[in-house]
XYZ file of C-alpha atoms in Angstrom:
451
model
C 0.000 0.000 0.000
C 1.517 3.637 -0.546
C 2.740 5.196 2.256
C 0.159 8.120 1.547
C -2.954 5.829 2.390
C -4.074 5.661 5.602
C -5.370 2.855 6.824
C -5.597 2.701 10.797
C -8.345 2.479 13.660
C -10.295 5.882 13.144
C -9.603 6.540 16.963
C -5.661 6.943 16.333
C -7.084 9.390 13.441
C -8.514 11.467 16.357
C -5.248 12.114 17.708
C -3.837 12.804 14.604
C -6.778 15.111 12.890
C -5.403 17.977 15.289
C -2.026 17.697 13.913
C -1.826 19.187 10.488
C -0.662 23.088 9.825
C -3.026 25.236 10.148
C -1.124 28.413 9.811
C -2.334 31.138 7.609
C -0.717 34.585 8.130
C -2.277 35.346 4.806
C 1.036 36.927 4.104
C -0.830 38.661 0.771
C -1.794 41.802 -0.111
C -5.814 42.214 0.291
C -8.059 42.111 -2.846
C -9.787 45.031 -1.272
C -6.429 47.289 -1.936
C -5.060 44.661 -5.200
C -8.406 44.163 -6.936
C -7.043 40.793 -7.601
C -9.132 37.729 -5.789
C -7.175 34.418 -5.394
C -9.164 31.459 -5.346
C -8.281 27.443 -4.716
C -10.748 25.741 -6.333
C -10.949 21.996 -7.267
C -11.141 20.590 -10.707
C -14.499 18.545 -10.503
C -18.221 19.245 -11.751
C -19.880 20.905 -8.822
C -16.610 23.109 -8.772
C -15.059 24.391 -11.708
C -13.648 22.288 -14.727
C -12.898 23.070 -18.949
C -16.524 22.767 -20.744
C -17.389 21.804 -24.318
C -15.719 24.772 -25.916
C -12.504 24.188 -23.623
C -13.635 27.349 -21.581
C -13.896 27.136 -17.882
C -17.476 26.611 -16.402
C -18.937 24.936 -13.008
C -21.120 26.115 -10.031
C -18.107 26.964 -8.375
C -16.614 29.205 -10.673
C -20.037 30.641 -11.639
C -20.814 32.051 -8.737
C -16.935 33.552 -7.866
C -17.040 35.210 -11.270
C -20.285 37.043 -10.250
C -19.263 37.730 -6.811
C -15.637 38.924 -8.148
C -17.523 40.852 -11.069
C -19.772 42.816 -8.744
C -16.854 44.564 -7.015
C -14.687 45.027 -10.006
C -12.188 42.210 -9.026
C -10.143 40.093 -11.148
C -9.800 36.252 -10.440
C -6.987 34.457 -10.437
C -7.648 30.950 -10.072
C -5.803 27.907 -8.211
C -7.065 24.744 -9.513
C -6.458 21.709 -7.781
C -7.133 18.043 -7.979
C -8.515 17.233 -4.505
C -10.095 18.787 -1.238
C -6.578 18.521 0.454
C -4.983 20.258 -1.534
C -7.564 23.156 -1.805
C -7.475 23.004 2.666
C -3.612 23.632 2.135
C -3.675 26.342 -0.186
C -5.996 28.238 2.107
C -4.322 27.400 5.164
C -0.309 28.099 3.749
C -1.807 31.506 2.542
C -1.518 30.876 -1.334
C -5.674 31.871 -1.469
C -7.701 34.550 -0.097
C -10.755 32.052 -0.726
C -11.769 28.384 -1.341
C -14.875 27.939 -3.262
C -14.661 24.265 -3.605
C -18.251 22.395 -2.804
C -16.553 22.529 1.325
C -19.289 21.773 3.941
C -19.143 24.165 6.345
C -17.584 22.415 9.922
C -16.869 23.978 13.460
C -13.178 22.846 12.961
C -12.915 24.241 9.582
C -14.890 27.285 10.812
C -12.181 27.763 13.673
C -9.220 27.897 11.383
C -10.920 29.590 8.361
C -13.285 32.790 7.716
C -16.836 31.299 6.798
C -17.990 32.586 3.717
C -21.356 32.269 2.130
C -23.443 29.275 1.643
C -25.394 28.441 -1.607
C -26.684 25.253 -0.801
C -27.076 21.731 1.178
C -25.729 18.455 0.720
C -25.901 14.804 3.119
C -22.574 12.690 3.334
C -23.783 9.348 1.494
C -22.036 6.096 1.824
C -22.066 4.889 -2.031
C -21.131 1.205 -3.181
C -21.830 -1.199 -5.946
C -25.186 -2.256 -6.357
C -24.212 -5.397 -7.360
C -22.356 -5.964 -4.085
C -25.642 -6.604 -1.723
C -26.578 -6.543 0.690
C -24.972 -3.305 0.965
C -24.428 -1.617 4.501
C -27.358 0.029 5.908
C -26.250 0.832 9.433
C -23.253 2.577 11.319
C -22.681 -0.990 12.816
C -22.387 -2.235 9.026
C -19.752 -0.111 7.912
C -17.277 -2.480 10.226
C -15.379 -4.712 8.140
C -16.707 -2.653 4.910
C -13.870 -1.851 2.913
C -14.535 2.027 3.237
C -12.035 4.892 1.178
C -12.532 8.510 1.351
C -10.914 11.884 -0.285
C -8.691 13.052 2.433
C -8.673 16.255 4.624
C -12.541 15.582 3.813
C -15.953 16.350 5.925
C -15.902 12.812 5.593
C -13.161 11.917 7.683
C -14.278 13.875 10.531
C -18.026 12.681 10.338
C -16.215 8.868 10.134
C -14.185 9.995 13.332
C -17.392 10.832 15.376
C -18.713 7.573 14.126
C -15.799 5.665 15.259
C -16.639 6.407 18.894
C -19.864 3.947 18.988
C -17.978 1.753 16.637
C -14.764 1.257 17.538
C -13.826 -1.465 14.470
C -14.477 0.893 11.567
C -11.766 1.511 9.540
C -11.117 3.477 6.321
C -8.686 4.637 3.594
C -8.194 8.878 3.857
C -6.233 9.280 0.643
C -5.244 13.213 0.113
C -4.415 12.362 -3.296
C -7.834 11.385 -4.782
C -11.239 12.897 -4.833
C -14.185 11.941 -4.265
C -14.999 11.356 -8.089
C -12.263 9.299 -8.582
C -12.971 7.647 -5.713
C -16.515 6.786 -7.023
C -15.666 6.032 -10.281
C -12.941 2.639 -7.996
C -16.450 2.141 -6.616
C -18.062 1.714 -10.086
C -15.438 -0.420 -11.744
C -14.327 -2.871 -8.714
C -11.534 -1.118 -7.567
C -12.972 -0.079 -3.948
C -15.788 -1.569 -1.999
C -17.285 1.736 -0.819
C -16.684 5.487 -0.449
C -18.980 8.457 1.192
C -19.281 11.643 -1.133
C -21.692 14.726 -0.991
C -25.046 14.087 -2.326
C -24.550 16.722 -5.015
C -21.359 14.938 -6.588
C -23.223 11.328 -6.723
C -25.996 12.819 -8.100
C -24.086 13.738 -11.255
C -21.573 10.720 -11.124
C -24.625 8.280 -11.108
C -25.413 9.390 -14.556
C -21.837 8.103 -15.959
C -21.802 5.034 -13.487
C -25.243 3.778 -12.880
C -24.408 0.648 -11.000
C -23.132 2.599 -8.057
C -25.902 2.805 -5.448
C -26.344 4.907 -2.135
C -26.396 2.806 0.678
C -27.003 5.202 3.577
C -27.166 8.507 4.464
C -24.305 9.019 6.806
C -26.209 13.157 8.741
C -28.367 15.210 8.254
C -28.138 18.198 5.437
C -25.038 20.162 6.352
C -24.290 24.029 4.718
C -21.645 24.277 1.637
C -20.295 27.215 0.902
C -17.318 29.308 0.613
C -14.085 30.061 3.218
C -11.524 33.061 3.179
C -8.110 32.875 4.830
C -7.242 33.264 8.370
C -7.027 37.201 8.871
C -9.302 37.918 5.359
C -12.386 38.697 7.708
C -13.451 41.388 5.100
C -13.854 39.336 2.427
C -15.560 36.671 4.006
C -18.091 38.890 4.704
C -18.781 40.527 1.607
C -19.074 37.152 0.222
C -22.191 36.877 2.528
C -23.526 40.473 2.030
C -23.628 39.686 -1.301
C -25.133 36.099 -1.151
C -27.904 38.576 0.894
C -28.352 41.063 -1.836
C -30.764 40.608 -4.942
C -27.572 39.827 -7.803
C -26.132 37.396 -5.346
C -29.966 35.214 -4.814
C -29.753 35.812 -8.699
C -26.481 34.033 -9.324
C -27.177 31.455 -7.033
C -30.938 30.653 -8.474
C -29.031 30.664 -12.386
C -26.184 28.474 -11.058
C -28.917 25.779 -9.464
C -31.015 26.274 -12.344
C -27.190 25.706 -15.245
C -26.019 22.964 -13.436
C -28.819 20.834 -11.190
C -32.113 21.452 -11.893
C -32.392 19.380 -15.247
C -30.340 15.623 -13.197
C -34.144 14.268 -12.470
C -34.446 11.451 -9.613
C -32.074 8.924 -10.656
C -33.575 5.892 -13.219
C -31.145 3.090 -12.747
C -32.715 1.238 -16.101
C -32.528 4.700 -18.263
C -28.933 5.409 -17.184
C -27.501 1.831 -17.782
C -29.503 1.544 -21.249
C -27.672 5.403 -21.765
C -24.672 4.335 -21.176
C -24.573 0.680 -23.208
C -25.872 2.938 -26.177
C -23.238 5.121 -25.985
C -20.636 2.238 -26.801
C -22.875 0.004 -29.280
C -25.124 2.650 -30.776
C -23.741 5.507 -31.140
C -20.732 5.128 -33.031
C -22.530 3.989 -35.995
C -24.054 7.312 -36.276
C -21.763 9.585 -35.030
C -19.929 11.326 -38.748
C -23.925 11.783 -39.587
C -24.162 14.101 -36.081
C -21.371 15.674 -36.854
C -22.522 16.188 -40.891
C -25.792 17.647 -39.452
C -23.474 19.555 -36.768
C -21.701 21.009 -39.516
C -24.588 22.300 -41.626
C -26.908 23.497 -39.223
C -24.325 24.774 -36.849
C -26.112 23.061 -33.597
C -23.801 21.103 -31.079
C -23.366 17.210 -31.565
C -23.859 16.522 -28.757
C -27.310 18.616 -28.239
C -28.284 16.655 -31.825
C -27.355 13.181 -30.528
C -28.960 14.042 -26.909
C -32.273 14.939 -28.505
C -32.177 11.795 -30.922
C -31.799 9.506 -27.946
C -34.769 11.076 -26.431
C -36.492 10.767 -29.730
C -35.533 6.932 -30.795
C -32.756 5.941 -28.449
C -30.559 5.876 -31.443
C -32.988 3.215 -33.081
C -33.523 4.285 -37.094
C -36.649 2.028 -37.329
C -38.389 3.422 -34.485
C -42.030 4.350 -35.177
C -44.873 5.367 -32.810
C -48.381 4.984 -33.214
C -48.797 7.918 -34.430
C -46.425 7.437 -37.429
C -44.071 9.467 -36.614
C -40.505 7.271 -37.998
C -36.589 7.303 -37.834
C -34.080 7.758 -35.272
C -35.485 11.590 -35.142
C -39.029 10.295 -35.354
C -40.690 13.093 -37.884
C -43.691 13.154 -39.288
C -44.484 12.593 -43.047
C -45.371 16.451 -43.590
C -42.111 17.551 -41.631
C -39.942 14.982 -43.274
C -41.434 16.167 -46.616
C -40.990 19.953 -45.899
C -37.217 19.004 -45.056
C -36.778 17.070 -48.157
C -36.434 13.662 -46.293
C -37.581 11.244 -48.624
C -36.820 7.792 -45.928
C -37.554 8.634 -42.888
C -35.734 5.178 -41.619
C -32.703 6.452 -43.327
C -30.661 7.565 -40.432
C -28.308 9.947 -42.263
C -31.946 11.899 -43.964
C -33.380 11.657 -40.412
C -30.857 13.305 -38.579
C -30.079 15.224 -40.926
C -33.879 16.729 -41.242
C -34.057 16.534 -37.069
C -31.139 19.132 -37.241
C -32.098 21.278 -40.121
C -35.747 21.254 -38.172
C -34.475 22.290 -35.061
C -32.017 24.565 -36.553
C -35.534 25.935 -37.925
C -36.934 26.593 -34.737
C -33.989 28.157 -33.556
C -33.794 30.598 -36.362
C -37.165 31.762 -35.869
C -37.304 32.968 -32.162
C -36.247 36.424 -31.546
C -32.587 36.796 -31.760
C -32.189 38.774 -28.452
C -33.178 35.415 -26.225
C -30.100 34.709 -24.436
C -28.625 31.261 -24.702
C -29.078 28.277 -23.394
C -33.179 29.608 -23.104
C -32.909 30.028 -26.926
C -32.116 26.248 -27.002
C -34.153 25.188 -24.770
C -37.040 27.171 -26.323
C -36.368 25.479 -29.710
C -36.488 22.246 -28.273
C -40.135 23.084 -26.707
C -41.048 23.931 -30.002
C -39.697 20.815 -31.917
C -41.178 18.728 -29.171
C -44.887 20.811 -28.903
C -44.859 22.701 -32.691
C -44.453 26.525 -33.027
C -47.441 27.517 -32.410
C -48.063 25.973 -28.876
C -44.688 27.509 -27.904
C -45.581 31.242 -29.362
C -49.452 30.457 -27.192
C -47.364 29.798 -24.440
C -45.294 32.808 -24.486
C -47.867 34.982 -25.075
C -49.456 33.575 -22.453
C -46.345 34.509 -19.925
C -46.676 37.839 -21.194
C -50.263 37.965 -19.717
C -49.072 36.131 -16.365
C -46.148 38.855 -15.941
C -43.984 36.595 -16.816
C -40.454 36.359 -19.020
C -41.373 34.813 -22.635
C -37.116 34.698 -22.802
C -36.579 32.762 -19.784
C -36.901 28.865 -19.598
C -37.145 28.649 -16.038
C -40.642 30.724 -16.266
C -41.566 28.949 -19.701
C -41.190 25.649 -18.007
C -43.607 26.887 -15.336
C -45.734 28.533 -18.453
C -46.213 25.856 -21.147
C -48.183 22.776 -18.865
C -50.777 25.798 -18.728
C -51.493 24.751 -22.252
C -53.478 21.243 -21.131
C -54.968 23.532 -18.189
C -58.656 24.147 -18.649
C -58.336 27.624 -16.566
C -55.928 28.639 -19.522
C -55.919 26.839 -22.438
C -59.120 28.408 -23.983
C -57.538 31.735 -23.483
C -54.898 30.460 -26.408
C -55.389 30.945 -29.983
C -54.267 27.745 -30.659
C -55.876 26.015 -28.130
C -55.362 22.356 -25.693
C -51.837 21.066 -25.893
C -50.027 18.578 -23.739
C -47.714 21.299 -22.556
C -46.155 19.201 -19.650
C -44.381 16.821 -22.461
C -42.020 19.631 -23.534
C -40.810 20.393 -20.013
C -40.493 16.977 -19.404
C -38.536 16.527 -23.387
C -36.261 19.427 -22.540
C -35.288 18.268 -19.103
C -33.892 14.800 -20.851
C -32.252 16.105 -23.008
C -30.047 18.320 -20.905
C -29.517 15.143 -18.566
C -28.668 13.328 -21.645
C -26.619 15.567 -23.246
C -23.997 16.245 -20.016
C -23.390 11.980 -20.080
C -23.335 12.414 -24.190
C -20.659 14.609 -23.924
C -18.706 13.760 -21.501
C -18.480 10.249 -23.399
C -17.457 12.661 -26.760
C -14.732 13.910 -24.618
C -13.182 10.833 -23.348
């Protein structure tokens, strides 16, 4: 075993946990008098990591830009690879702030300036579903072969734990984090590992045999810390959580990067991800032919043709719509698709249809709601989509935004509202419902593209 695993009683770990260096004298000049906010960070999705067009994206790095934007501050990032190495930065003085999904701890909160919170998450002790019966108690965790990130809120809830059960013992490994970690879990590699409820709810989507055994507490806070001696900005980091632009960050960041993962489908995800390595491949130059013509992402095209056919070219429904995009005759004919089971003419049509829809909303609609509003109307037709945004307009609410469309277009099977349209009754729930998907889809889609 390396000599940087730990693998010991977790009572000797309690008279260890208080040894580590927690000096800060935050040596660095204040972003206050520099303009210039450095941030650890850890390379992850519910932190900050490279996105499609190799720019950098996550919740973390959402909500810093905002924050650091709203006082006229430049960021200079420090990315790292696990929550250790984030703890160090901030406690050697390298970072005014971490904004790395940490759960907010007393012991952390001692050594560190608590920052602002944006959310909740429950420690979850995740194995192999395949490995049942899977621990479902504290008392069931002895014996369980049990690794965790290191410097983690995992290690100290584990510590507690270890007082009523004196045989548990688990791996603290600085050096990997918590996805990696889950990913071991997935392929074999380790029994079991805990992780916040946020990160397994997106790493379930890649490995859908892991499974969540237990909860290990109760929701605890995640949020932001500043250095030892940066007081001042750790508390304009929650002044401006309290303010209207910081609710408004935090509401678009929940609504970019969680609000489209739906309650996990163990039977969609493993079909997903089986697809993705017999299926797909045999279509993939025709997503990227369509990709190039129409100028939509391939992944987007190849998400929304899995929700239409799961990749299946002689799909029909009983309503005759055909192909691995499943249009109808009058569509297909208006696109110039002559075989509808042809699956280079299907997805071809799919993309020059959506690219359609697209086109025709007004160009001002920021993106992704421009997308997203295409997709309503591919799903629904054109006109549903313009009832439903006139209807918003009636309600008071934003025709541009998707996040008050969603709420907007199941008003279209409503009987309070639907006579109100000029195109009357229209199952208005399916699009919110199609779009959803698709996102979830597409994140899996293309982080398979990128591997």
């Amino acid at each position: 075993m390396p000599p940087f695993l730990l693998m010991i009683p977790v009572g000797v770990l309690l008279l260890l946990s208080g040894c580590a260096d927690d000096t800060s004298d935050a040596a660095f000049a204040s972003p206050f008098d520099t303009q210039q906010l450095v941030v650890a960070t850890r390379n992850g999705p519910t932190a900050r990591y490279l996105g499609r067009d190799q720019s950098a994206t996550g919740p973390e790095h959402d909500l810093v830009m905002a924050f650091a934007d709203s006082r006229g501050w430049v960021v200079d990032w420090q990315v790292h690879e696990s929550t250790a190495e984030v703890i160090e930065a901030l406690a050697t003085g390298r970072a005014h702030l971490a904004a790395a999904g940490l759960t907010h701890l007393p012991a952390r909160s001692e050594r560190f300036e608590p920052g602002l919170v944006h959310g909740e998450v429950v420690q979850q002790v995740v194995c192999h579903r395949d490995d049942r019966p899977l621990p479902d108690t504290i008392e069931g965790l002895a014996g369980v072969d049990l690794q965790v990130t290191g410097d983690s809120s995992y290690v100290a809830r584990l510590e507690e734990l270890a007082r009523t059960v004196p045989d548990l013992t688990f791996v603290a490994d600085p050096s990997r984090s918590s996805e990696v970690l889950l990913t071991q879990v997935a392929t074999g590699e380790v029994g079991c590992t805990v992780a916040d409820s946020s990160i397994v709810r997106m790493v379930r989507r890649y490995w859908p045999h892991l499974e969540v055994a237990m909860n290990l507490d109760q929701n605890e806070p995640v949020g932001w810390y500043a250095a030892a001696g940066h007081t001042e900005v750790a508390k304009a980091t929650r002044r401006w959580r309290e303010s209207e632009a910081g609710e408004a960050a935090v509401a678009a960041m929940r609504e970019r990067y969680y609000s489209h993962i739906e309650e996990f489908d163990f039977v969609d995800m493993r079909a997903l991800n089986r697809r993705l390595d017999d299926r797909l491949p045999h279509y993939l130059d025709e997503f990227r032919q369509a990709s190039e013509e129409t100028g939509l992402p391939v992944d987007l095209l190849a998400a929304m043709a899995y929700q239409e056919s799961h990749w299946d070219p002689q799909a029909t429904s009983p309503t005759g719509v055909r192909g691995i995009m499943m249009l109808t005759r009058p569509t297909a004919e208006s696109l110039g698709v002559e075989d509808r089971l042809d699956p280079r003419e299907s997805i071809l049509g799919g993309a020059r249809y959506l690219a359609d829809r697209h086109a025709r909303l007004p160009e001002d609609i920021p993106e992704p709601d421009r997308t997203y509003l295409a997709l309503a109307s591919y799903n629904l037709g054109r006109a549903h989509v313009l009832d439903a945004r006139r209807l918003a307009r009636d309600l008071g609410l934003d025709p541009d935004s998707w996040v008050d469309m969603r709420e907007v277009l199941p008003l279209k099977a409503d009987k309070r509202y639907y006579p109100q349209t000029k195109y009357g009754y229209a199952r208005g729930y399916e699009p919110v419902h199609y779009v959803r998907r698709i996102r979830n889809y597409r994140d899996v889609i293309d982080q398979a593209l990128a591997d």
